[in-house]
Coordinates of C-alpha atoms in Angstrom, one line a residue:
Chain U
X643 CA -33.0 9.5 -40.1
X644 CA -36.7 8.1 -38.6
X645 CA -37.0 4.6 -38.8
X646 CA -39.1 1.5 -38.5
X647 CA -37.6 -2.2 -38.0
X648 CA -39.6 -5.3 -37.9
X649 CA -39.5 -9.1 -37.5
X650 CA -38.8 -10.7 -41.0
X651 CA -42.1 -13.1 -41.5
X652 CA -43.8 -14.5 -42.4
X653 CA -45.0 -16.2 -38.8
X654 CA -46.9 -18.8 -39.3
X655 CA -49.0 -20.1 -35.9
X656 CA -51.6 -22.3 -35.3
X657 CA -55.2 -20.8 -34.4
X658 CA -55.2 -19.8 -30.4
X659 CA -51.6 -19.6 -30.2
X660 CA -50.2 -16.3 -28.6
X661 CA -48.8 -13.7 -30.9
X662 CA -45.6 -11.2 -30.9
X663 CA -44.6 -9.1 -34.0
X664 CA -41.6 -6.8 -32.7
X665 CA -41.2 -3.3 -33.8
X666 CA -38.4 -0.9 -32.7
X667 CA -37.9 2.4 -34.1
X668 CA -35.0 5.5 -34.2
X669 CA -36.9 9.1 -34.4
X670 CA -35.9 12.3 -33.8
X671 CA -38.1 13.9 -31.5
X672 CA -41.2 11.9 -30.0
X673 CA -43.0 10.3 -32.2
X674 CA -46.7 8.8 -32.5
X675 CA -46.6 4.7 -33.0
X676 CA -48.9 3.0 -35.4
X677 CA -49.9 -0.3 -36.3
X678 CA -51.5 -1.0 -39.6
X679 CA -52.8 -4.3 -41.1
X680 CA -53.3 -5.3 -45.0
X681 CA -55.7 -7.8 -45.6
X682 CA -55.3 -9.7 -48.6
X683 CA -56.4 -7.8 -52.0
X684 CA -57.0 -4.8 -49.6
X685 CA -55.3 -1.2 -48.5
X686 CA -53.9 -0.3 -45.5
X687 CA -56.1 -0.2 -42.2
X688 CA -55.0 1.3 -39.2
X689 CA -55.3 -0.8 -36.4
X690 CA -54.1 0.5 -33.4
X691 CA -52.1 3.5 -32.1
X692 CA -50.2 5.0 -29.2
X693 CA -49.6 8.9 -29.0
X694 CA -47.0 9.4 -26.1
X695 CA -45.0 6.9 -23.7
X696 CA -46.5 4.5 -21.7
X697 CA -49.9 4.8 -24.0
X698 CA -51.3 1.1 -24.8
X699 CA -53.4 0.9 -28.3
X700 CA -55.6 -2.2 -28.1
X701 CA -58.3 -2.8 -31.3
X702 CA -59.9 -6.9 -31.8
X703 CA -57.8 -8.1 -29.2
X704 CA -54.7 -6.4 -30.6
X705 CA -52.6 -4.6 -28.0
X706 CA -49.0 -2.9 -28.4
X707 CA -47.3 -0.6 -26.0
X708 CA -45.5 2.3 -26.4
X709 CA -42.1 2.0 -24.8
X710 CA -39.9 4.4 -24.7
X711 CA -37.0 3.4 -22.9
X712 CA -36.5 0.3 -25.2
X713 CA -37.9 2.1 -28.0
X714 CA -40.3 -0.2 -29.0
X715 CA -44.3 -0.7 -29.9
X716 CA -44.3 -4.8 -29.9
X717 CA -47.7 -6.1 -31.5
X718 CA -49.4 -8.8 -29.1
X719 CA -52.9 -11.0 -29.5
X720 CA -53.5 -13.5 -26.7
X721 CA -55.4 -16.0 -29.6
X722 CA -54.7 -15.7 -32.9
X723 CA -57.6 -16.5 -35.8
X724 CA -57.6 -17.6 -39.5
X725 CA -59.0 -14.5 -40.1
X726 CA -55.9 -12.2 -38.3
X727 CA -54.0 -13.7 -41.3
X728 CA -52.4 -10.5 -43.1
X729 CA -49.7 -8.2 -43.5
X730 CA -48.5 -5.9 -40.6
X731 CA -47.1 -3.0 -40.8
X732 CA -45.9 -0.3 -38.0
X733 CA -45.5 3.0 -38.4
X734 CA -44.0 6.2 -36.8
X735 CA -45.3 9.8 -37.2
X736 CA -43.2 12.5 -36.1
X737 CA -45.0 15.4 -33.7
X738 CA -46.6 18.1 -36.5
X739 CA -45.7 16.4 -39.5
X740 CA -48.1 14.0 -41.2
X741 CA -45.9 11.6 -43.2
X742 CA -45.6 7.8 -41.7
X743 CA -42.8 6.0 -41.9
X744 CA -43.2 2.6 -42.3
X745 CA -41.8 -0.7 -41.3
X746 CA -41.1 -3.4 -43.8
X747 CA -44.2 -5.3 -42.7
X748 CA -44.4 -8.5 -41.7
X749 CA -46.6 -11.4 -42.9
X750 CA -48.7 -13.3 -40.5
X751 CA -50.1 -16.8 -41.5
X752 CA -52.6 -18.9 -39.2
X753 CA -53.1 -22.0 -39.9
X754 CA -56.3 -24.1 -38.6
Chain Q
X670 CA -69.0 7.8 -46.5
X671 CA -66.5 7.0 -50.2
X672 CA -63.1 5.8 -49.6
X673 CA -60.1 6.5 -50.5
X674 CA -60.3 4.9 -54.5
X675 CA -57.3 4.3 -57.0
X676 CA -57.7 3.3 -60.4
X677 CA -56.9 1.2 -62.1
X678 CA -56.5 -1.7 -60.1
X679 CA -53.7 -3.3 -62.6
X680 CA -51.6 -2.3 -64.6
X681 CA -49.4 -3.6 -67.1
X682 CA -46.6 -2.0 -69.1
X683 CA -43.6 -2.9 -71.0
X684 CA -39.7 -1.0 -69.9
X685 CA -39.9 2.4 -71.0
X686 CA -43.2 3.1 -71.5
X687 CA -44.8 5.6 -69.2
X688 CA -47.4 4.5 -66.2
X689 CA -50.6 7.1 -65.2
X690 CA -52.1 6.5 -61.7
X691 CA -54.9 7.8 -59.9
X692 CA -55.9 8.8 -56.4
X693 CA -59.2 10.3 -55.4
X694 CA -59.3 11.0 -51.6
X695 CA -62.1 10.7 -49.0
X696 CA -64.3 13.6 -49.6
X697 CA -62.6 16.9 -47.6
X698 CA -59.4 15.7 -47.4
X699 CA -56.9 17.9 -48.9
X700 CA -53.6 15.9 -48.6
X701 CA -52.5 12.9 -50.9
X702 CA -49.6 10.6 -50.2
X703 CA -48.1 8.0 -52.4
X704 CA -45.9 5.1 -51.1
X705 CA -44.6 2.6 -53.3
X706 CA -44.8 -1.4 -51.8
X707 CA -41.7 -3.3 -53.6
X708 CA -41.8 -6.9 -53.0
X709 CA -39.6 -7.5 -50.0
X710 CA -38.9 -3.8 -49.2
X711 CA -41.4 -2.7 -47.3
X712 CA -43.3 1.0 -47.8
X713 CA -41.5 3.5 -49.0
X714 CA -43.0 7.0 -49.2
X715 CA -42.8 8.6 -52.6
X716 CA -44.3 12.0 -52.8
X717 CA -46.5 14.3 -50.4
X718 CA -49.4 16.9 -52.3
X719 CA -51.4 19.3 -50.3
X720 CA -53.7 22.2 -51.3
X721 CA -52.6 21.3 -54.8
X722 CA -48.8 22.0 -54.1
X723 CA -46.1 18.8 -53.9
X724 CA -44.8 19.4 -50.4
X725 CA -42.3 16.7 -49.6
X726 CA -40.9 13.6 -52.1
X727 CA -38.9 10.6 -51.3
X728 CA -35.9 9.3 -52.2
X729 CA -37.1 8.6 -56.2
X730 CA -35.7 9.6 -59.3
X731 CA -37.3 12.1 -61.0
X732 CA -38.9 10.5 -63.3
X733 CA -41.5 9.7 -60.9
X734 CA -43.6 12.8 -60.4
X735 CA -47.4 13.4 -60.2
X736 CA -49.9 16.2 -59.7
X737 CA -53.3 17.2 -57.8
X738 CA -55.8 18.5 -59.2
X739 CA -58.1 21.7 -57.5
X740 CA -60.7 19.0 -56.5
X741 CA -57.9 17.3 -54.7
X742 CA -57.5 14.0 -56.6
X743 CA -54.1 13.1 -57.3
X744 CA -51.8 11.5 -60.2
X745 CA -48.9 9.5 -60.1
X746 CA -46.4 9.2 -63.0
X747 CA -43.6 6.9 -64.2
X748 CA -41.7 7.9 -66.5
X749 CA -38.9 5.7 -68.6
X750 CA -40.6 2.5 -66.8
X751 CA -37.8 0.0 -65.3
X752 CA -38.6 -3.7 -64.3
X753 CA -37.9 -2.9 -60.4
X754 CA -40.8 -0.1 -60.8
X755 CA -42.7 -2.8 -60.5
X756 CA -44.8 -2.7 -57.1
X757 CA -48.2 -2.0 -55.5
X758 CA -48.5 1.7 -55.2
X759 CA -50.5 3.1 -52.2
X760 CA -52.7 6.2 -52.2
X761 CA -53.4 7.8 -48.8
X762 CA -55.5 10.7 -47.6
X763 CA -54.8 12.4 -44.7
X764 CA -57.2 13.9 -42.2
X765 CA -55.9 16.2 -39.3
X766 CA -59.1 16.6 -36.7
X767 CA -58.6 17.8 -33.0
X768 CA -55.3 17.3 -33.0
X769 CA -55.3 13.2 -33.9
X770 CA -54.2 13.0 -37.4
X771 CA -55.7 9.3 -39.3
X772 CA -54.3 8.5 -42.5
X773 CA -56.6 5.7 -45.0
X774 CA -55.3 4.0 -47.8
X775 CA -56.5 2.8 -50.7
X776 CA -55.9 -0.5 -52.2
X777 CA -53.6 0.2 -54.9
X778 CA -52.6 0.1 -58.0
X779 CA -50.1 -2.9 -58.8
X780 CA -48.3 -2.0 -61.8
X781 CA -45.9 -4.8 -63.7
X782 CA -43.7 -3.7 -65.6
X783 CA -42.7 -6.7 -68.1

């Protein structure tokens, strides 16, 4: 069946430092790549998202790259904030069906 | 523009009592998901309603099971309550335009189950 795998958090950086949250995923068919972020006390929120291979989602500095050979969207920000501190998850949305499946989300923490 | 709103915010019941949440979505949207987010595990999807019809569920038991109503709000209900239902349950609604399809959340309902 579809599914989402992510780095076990939480990650825990220092403000400025370079970020990587890996996501690979197994789908039948070609899929549309998501990332979504939870803010503390808050619902989802999609944050960026990459419709067919080779597509690049960016959104507040976020970027994340759809490959297809390695099967991967990988979640990058060149400076991390206090305030990117949340949960991320990605996600995977199969061509004409509007279900996501989800990762198991991982938990960023950034210290000052 | 309203979001997507759940109610209520907490919840507390004790093992085999029966838990009533609900969903209203963004204002035009027709479809209603439900995930549940277990500590540790992640979102799982639960059940899918559309048009007033439940269209797809997860891998639950049945005595999770819900409803929508004709103005498109949704419930969700738990049935024989069990410690491990506890978790934040997610309302989504689901909006298909031009071909991109954006889902938006809620912020839950965190039921404890004591």
């Amino acid at each position: 069946g579809d599914s989402v795998t992510q780095m076990e958090g939480p990650v825990t950086l220092s403000e400025e430092a370079f970020l990587t949250i890996n996501c690979t995923y197994t789908a039948t068919g070609y899929p549309s790549l998501f990332w979504y972020v939870q803010y503390p006390g808050e619902g989802l929120q999609l944050l960026l998202k990459a419709t067919k291979a080779d597509d690049k989602g960016s959104n507040k500095g976020f970027e994340a790259t759809y490959r297809k050979e390695t099967t991967s969207f990988h979640l990058e920000k060149g400076s991390v904030q206090v305030s990117d501190s949340a949960v991320y998850f990605c996600a995977l949305r199969l061509t004409g069906r509007r279900a996501l499946t989800f990762g198991s989300g991982t938990r960023l923490q950034v210290q000052p | 523009e309203a979001g997507v709103t759940q109610s209520p915010t907490h919840l507390i019941k004790t093992r085999g009592q029966q838990a009533t949440l609900r969903c209203s979505p963004i204002s035009g949207h027709t479809s209603v998901y439900w995930y549940q987010q277990a500590l540790g595990l992640g979102l799982q999807f639960l059940l899918w309603y559309d048009e007033g019809e439940e269209r797809n569920r997860g891998n639950f038991p049945p005595r999770f099971s819900g409803r929508q109503f004709p103005n498109y709000s949704s419930e969700l209900n738990v049935n024989a309550l069990e410690l491990e239902d506890s978790a934040l349950y997610l309302c989504a609604s689901i909006l298909t335009l031009q071909g991109s399809t954006e889902a938006f959340f809620g912020q839950g309902t965190r039921l404890t189950v004591v």
